[in-house]
Short mmCIF file of C-alpha atoms and ligand atoms in Angstrom, two decimals:
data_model
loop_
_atom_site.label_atom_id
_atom_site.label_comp_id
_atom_site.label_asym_id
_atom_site.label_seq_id
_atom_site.Cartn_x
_atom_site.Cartn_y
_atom_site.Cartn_z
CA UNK A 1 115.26 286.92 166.27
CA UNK A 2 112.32 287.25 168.75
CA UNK A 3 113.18 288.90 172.03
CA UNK A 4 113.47 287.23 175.25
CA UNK A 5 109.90 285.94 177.05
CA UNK A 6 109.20 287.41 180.41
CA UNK A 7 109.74 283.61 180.96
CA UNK A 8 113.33 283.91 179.77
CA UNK A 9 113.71 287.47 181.10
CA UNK A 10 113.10 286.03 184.53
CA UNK A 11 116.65 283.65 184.35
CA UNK A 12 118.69 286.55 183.66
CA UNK A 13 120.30 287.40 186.84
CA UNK A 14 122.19 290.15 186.06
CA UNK A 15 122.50 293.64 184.93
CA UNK A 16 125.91 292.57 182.87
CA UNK A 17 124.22 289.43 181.47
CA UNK A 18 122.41 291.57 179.93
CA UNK A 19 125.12 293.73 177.55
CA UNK A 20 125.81 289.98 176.33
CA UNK A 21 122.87 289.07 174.96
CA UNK A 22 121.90 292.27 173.81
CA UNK A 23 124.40 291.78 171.03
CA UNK A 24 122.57 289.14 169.09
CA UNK A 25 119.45 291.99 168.96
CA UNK A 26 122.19 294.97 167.88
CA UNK A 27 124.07 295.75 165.00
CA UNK A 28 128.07 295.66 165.90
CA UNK A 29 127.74 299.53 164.72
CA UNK A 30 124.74 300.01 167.36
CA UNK A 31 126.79 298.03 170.63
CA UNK A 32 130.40 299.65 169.45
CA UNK A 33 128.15 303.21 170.03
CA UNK A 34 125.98 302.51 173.01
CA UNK A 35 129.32 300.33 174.96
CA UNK A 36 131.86 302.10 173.96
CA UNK A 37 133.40 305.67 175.40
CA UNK A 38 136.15 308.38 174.51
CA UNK A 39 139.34 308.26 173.99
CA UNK A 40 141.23 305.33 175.55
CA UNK A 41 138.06 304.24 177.62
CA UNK A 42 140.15 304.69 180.66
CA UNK A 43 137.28 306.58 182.86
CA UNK A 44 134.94 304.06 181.03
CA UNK A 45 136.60 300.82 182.64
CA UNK A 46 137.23 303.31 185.78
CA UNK A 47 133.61 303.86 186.68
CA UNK A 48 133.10 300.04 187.36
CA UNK A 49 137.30 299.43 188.75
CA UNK A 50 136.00 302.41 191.66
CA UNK A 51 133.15 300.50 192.86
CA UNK A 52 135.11 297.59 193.38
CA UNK A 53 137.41 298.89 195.21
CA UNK A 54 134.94 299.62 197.66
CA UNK A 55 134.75 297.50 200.46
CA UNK A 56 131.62 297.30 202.67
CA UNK A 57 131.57 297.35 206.66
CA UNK A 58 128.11 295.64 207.55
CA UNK A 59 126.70 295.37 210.50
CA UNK A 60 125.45 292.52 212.30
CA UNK A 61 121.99 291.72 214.46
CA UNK A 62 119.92 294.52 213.04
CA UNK A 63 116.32 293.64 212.67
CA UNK A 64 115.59 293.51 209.22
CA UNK A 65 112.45 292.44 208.84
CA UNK A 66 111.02 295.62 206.91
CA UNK A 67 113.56 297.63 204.49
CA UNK A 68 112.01 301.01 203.04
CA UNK A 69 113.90 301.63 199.68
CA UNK A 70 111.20 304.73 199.59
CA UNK A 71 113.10 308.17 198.81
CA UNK A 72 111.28 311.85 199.13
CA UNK A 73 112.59 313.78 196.38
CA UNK A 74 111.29 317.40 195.44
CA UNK A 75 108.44 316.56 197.46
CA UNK A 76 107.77 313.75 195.90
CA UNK A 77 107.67 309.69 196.68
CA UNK A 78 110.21 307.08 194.60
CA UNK A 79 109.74 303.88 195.63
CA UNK A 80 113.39 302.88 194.94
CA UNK A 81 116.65 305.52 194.31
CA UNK A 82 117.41 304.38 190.98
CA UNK A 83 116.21 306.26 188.00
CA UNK A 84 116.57 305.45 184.10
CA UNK A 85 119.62 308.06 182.73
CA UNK A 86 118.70 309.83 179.82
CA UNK A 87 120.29 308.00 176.49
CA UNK A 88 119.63 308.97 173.02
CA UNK A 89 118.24 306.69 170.36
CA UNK A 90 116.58 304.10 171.70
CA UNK A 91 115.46 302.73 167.92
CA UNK A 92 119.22 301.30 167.76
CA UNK A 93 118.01 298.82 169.68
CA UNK A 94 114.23 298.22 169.53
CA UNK A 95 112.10 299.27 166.48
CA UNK A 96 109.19 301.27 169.12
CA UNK A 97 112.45 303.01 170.61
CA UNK A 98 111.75 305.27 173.39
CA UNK A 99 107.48 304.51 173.55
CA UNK A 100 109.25 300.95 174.19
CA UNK A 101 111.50 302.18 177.38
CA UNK A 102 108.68 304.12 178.57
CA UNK A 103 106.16 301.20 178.69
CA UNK A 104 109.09 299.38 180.70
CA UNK A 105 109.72 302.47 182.78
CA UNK A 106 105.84 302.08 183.73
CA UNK A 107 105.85 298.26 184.61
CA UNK A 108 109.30 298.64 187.07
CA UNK A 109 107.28 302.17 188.64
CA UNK A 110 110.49 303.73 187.48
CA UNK A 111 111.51 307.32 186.58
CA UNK A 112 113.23 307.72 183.05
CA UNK A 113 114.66 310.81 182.07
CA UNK A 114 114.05 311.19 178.88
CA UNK A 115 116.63 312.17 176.14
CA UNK A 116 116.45 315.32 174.10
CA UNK A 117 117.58 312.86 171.29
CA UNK A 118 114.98 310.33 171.85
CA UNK A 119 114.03 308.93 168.45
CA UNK A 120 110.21 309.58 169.84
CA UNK A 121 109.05 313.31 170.61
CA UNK A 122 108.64 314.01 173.99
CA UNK A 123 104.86 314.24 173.57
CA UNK A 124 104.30 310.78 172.79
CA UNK A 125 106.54 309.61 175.04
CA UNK A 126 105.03 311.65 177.98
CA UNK A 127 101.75 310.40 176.63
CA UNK A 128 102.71 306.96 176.92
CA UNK A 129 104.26 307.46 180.60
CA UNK A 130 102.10 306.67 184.04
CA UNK A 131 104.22 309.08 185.51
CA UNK A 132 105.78 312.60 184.77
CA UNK A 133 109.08 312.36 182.72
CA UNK A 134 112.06 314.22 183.40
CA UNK A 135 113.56 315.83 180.14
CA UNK A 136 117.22 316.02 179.62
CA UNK A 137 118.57 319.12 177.06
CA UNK A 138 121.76 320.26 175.38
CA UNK A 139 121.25 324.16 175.61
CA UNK A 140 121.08 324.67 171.49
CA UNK A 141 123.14 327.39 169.67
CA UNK A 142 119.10 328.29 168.90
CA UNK A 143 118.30 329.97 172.27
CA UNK A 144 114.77 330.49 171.34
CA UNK A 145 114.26 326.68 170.14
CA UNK A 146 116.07 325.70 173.42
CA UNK A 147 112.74 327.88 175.31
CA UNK A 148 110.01 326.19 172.72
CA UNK A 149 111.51 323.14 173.33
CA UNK A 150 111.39 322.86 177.14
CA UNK A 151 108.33 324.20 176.94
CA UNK A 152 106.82 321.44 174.63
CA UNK A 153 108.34 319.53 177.13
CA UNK A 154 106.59 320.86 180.10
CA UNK A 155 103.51 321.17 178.58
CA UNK A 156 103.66 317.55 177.59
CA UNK A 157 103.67 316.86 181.56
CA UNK A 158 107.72 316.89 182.46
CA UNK A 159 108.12 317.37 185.76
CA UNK A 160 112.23 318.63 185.91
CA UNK A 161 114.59 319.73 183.03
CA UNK A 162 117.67 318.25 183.60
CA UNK A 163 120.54 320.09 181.13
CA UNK A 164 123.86 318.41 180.41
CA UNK A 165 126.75 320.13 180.91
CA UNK A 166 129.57 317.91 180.10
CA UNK A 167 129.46 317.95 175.97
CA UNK A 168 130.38 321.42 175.05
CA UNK A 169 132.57 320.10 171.77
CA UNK A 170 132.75 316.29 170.97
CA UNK A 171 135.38 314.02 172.32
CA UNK A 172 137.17 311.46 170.34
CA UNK A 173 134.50 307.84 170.36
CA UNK A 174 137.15 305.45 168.45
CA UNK A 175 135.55 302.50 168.93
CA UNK A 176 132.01 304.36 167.34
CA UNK A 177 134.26 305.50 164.21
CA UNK A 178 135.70 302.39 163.79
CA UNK A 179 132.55 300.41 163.99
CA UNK A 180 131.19 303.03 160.77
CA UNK A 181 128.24 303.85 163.01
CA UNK A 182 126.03 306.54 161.69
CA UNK A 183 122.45 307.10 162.66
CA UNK A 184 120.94 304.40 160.72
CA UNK A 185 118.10 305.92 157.97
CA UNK A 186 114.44 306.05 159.83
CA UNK A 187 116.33 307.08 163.23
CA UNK A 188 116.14 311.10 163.72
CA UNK A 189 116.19 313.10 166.92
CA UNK A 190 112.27 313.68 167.01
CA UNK A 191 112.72 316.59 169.09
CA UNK A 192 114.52 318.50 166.64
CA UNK A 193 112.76 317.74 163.54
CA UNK A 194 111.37 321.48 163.26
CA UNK A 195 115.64 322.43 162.79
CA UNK A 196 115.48 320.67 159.55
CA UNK A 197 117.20 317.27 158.39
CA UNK A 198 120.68 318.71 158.67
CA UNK A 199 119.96 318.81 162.02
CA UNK A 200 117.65 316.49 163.06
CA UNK A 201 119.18 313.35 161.14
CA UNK A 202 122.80 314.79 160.99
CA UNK A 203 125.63 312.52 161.17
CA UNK A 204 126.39 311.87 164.61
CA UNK A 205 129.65 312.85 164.68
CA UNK A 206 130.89 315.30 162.17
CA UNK A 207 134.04 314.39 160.42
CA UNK A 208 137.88 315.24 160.11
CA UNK A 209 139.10 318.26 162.66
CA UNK A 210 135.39 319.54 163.03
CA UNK A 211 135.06 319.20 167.33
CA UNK A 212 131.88 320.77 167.28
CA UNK A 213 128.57 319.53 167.00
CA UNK A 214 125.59 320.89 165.47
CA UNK A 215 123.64 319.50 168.13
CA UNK A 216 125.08 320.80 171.22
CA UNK A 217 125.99 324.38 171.98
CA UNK A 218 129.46 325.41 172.67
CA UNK A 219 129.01 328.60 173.67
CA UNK A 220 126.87 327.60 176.53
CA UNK A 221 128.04 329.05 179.80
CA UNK A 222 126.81 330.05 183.45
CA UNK A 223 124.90 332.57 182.57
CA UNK A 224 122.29 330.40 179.81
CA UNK A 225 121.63 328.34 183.48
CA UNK A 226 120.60 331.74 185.24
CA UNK A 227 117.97 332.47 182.34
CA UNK A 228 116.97 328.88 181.99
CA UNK A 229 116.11 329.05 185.94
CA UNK A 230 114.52 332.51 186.06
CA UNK A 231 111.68 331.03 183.04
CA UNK A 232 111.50 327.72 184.29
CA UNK A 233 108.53 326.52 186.70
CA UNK A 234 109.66 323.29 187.59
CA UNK A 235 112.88 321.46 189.65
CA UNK A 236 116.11 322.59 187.66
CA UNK A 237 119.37 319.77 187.25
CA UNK A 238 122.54 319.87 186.21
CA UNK A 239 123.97 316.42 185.29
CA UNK A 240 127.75 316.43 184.58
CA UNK A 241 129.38 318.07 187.46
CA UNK A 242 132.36 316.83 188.90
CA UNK A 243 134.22 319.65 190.60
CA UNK A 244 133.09 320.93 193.78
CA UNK A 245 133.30 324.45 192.60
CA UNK A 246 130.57 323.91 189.66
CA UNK A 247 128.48 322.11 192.57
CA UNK A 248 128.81 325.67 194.05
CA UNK A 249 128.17 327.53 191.24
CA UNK A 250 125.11 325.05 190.30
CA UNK A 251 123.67 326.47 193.90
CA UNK A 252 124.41 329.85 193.33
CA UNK A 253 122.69 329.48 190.13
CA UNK A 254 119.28 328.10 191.61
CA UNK A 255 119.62 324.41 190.52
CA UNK A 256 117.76 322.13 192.82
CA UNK A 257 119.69 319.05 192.18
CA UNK A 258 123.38 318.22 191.03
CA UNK A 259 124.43 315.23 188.80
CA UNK A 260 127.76 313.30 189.52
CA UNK A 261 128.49 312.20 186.09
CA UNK A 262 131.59 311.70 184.17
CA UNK A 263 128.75 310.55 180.87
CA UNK A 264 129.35 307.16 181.48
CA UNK A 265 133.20 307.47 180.16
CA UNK A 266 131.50 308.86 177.41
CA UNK A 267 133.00 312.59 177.28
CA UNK A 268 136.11 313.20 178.59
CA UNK A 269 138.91 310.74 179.18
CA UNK A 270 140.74 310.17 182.23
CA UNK A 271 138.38 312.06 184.28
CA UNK A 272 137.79 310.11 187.80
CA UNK A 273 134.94 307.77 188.05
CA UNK A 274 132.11 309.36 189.19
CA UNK A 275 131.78 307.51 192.38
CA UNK A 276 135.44 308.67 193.23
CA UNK A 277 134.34 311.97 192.58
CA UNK A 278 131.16 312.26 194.72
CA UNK A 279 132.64 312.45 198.16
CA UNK A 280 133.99 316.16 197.85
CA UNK A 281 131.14 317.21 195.92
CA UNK A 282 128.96 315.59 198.57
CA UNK A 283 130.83 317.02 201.43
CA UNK A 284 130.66 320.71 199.33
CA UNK A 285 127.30 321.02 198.86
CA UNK A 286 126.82 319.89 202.47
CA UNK A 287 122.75 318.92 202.45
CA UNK A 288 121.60 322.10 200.84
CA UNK A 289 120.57 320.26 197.06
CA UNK A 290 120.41 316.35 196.16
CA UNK A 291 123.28 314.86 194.69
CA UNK A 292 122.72 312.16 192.41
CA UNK A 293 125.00 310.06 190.46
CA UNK A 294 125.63 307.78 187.12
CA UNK A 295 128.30 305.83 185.64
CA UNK A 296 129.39 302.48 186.40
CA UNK A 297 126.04 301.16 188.50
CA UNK A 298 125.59 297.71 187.95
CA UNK A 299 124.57 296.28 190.97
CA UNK A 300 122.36 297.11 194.13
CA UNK A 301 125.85 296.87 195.84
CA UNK A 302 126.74 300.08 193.63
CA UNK A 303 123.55 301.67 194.57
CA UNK A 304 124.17 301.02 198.49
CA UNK A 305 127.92 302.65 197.97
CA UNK A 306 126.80 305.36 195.92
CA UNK A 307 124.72 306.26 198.88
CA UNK A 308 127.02 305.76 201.36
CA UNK A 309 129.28 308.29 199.57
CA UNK A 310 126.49 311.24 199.65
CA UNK A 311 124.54 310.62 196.37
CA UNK A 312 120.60 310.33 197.47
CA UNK A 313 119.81 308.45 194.34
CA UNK A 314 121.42 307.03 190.54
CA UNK A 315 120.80 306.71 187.32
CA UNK A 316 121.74 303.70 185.14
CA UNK A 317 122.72 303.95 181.67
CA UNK A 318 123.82 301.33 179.05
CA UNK A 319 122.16 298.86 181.30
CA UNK A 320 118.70 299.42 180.04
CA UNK A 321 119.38 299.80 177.06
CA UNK A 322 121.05 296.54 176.54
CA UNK A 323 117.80 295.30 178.56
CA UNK A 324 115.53 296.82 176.18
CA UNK A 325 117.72 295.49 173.07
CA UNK A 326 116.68 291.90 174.67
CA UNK A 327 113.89 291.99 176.00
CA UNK A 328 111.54 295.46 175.04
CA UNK A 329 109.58 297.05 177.78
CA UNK A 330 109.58 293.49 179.79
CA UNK A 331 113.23 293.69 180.04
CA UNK A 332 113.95 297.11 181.42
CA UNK A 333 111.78 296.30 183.77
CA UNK A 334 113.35 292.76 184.61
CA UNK A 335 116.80 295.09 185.29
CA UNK A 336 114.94 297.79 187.29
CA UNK A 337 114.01 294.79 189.25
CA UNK A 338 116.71 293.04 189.71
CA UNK A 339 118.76 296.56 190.78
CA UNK A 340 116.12 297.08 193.49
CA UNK A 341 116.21 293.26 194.88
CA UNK A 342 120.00 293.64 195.15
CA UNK A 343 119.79 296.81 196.76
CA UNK A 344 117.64 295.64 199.12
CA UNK A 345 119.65 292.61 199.86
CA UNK A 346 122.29 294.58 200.61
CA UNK A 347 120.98 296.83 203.06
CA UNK A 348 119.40 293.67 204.41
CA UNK A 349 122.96 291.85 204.61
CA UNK A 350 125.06 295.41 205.83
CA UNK A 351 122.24 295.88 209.05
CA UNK A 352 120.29 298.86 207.30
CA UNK A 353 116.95 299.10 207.09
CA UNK A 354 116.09 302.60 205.38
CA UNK A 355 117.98 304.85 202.88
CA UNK A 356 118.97 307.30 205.11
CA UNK A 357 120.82 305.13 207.31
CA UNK A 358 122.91 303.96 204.53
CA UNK A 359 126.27 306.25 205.58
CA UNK A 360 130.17 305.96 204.96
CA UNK A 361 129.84 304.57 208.44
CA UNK A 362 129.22 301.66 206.41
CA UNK A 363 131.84 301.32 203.99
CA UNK A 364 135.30 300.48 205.33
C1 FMN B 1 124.05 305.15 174.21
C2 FMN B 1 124.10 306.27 175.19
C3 FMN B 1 123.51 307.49 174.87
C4 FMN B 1 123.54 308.54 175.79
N1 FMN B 1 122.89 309.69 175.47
C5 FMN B 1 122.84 310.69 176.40
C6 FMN B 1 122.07 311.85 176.15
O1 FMN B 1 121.41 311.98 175.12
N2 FMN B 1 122.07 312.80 177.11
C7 FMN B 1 122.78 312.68 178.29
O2 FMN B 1 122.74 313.58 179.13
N3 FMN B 1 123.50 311.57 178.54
C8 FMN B 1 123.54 310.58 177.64
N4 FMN B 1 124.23 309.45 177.94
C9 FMN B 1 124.91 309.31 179.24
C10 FMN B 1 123.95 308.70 180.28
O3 FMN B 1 122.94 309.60 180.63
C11 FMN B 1 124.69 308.35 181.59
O4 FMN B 1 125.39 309.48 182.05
C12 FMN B 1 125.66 307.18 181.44
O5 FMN B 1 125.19 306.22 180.53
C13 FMN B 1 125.84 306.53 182.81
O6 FMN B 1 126.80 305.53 182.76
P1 FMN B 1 126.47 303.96 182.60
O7 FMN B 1 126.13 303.76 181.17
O8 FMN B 1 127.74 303.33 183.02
O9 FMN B 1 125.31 303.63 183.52
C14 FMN B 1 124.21 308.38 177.02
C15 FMN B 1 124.79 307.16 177.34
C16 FMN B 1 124.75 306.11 176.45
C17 FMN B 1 125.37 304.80 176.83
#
């Protein structure tokens, strides 16, 4: 079936219209994996039940006749906080995969992080890109093809590593297993091709009481972040953090950013959505790093309350992919745009006219 027209992209008014008519594009295999979470889904359905519960507080007779969604981040200029999350496999859902995402990323001016299991190596994808690409990693049980690798990726032109933190052993995906979804023959992780097939094109999940993954390190602890930081030239992120004591230790450490993120319900169950855990790590790390946050953002509203709450910018997840399911490169950027009109509505409609006015003072 063709994908939607930038004609038809245009009447699509939301972010969740979107996850509906990505379906007719994806296998049931491909949407059980990229909609569903762990365990019970309960942090899942959590990360969207948190942000609305949030009431807003606006205020009234503000001139807002200019509103600057512009944030300064490690010295550099976004034109809107709202960046693309990193997500693995992008050929589930379009046949050009990631090169796809990253011509969409260039129409909506947006920044994607790219995954270390893109389907595309991080070459061509930074060679596609208008601007630099973060690059998200799973420290490998291979030390020395975790260093090669991040150094491909900074020599292709990434401008931050950004290491996950939150998927030391696998967590149970029910509604994956059920669906049968395997990686689909023709879809390998790109980046780790040089590992061999068993690697590269493993199963995605590996089967009976095996929790561990061939793909992600367990062993990983505090001290692979200290000598990932004292090799690495560029800005430094953890994504994953939800305790205020591993924001601490993620300063101590050197990183220059912090990640809210529960993995979009994706990890561990029953954790608190990430919103509900961003005020304490806000208030923690006080100012002296950016706090960013995913999980659950499906409006500009969520953007403006993520803000409010101490995160300086997001990241949105299944969105864009369910955008690039139905309409390619056109369609991520139709929801990158539609996420920045609403947020700028908002802070229209609550009385603010710049990010850094956006405070709890506004949320009631
Ligand atoms: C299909 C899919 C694949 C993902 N793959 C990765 C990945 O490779 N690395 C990573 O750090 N996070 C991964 N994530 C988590 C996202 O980066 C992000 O934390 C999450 O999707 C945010 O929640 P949201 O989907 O509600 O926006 C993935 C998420 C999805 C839905």
């Amino acid at each position: 079936m063709a994908r939607l027209t930038v004609e038809e992209l245009a009447s699509v008014l939301s972010l969740d219209e979107f996850e509906s008519l990505a379906q007719q594009y994806m296998t049931p295999a491909a949407y059980a994996y990229v909609a569903g979470g762990a365990g019970s889904e309960l942090t899942v359905a959590e990360n969207r039940a948190a942000f609305n519960r949030i009431r807003l507080n606006p205020r009234v007779l503000v001139d807002v006749t200019s509103i600057d969604t512009t944030l300064n981040l490690f010295g550099g200029k976004y034109e809107y906080p709202i960046l693309l999350a990193p997500a693995g496999y992008h050929k589930l859902v379009h046949p050009d995969g990631e090169i796809e995402t990253v011509k969409g990323a260039n129409l909506a001016e947006a920044t994607l992080v790219a995954s270390i299991f893109s389907t595309v190596g991080i070459e061509q994808m930074s060679a596609a890109s208008t601007r630099p690409l973060w690059f998200q990693i799973y420290i490998q049980t291979d030390r020395g093809f975790t260093k090669a690798l991040v150094e491909r990726a900074l020599a292709s032109g990434c401008e931050a590593i950004c290491v996950t933190v939150d998927v030391p052993v696998n967590g149970p995906r029910d509604r994956e297993l059920r669906a049968g979804f395997k990686l689909p023959r023709g879809v390998e992780r790109a980046n780790l091709s040089s590992l061999g097939t068993a690697i590269s094109a493993a199963s995605h999940r590996p089967a009976g009481r095996n929790i561990y993954a061939a793909t992600h390190g367990a062993d990983v602890t505090w001290k692979d972040i200290d000598w990932l930081r004292a090799n690495l030239p560029v800005k430094l992120l953890l994504k994953g953090i939800l305790h205020p004591e591993d924001a601490e230790l993620a300063m101590k450490a050197g990183c220059d950013a912090i990640i809210v993120s529960n993995h979009g319900g994706r990890s561990l169950d029953t954790v608190p959505a990430s919103i509900d855990a961003l005020p304490a790590i806000a208030a923690r790390v006080a100012g002296r790093v950016p706090v960013l946050l995913d999980g659950g953002i499906r409006r500009g509203i969520d953007v403006f309350k993520a803000i409010a709450r101490g995160a300086v910018a997001v990241l949105v997840g299944r969105p864009y992919l369910y955008a690039l399911a139905a309409g390619g490169a056109s369609g991520v950027a139709r929801a990158v745009e539609i996420l920045r009109t609403e947020l700028e509505m908002t802070m229209g409609l609550a009385g603010c006219t710049a990010l850094d006015q956006i405070t709890e003072r506004y949320l009631l």
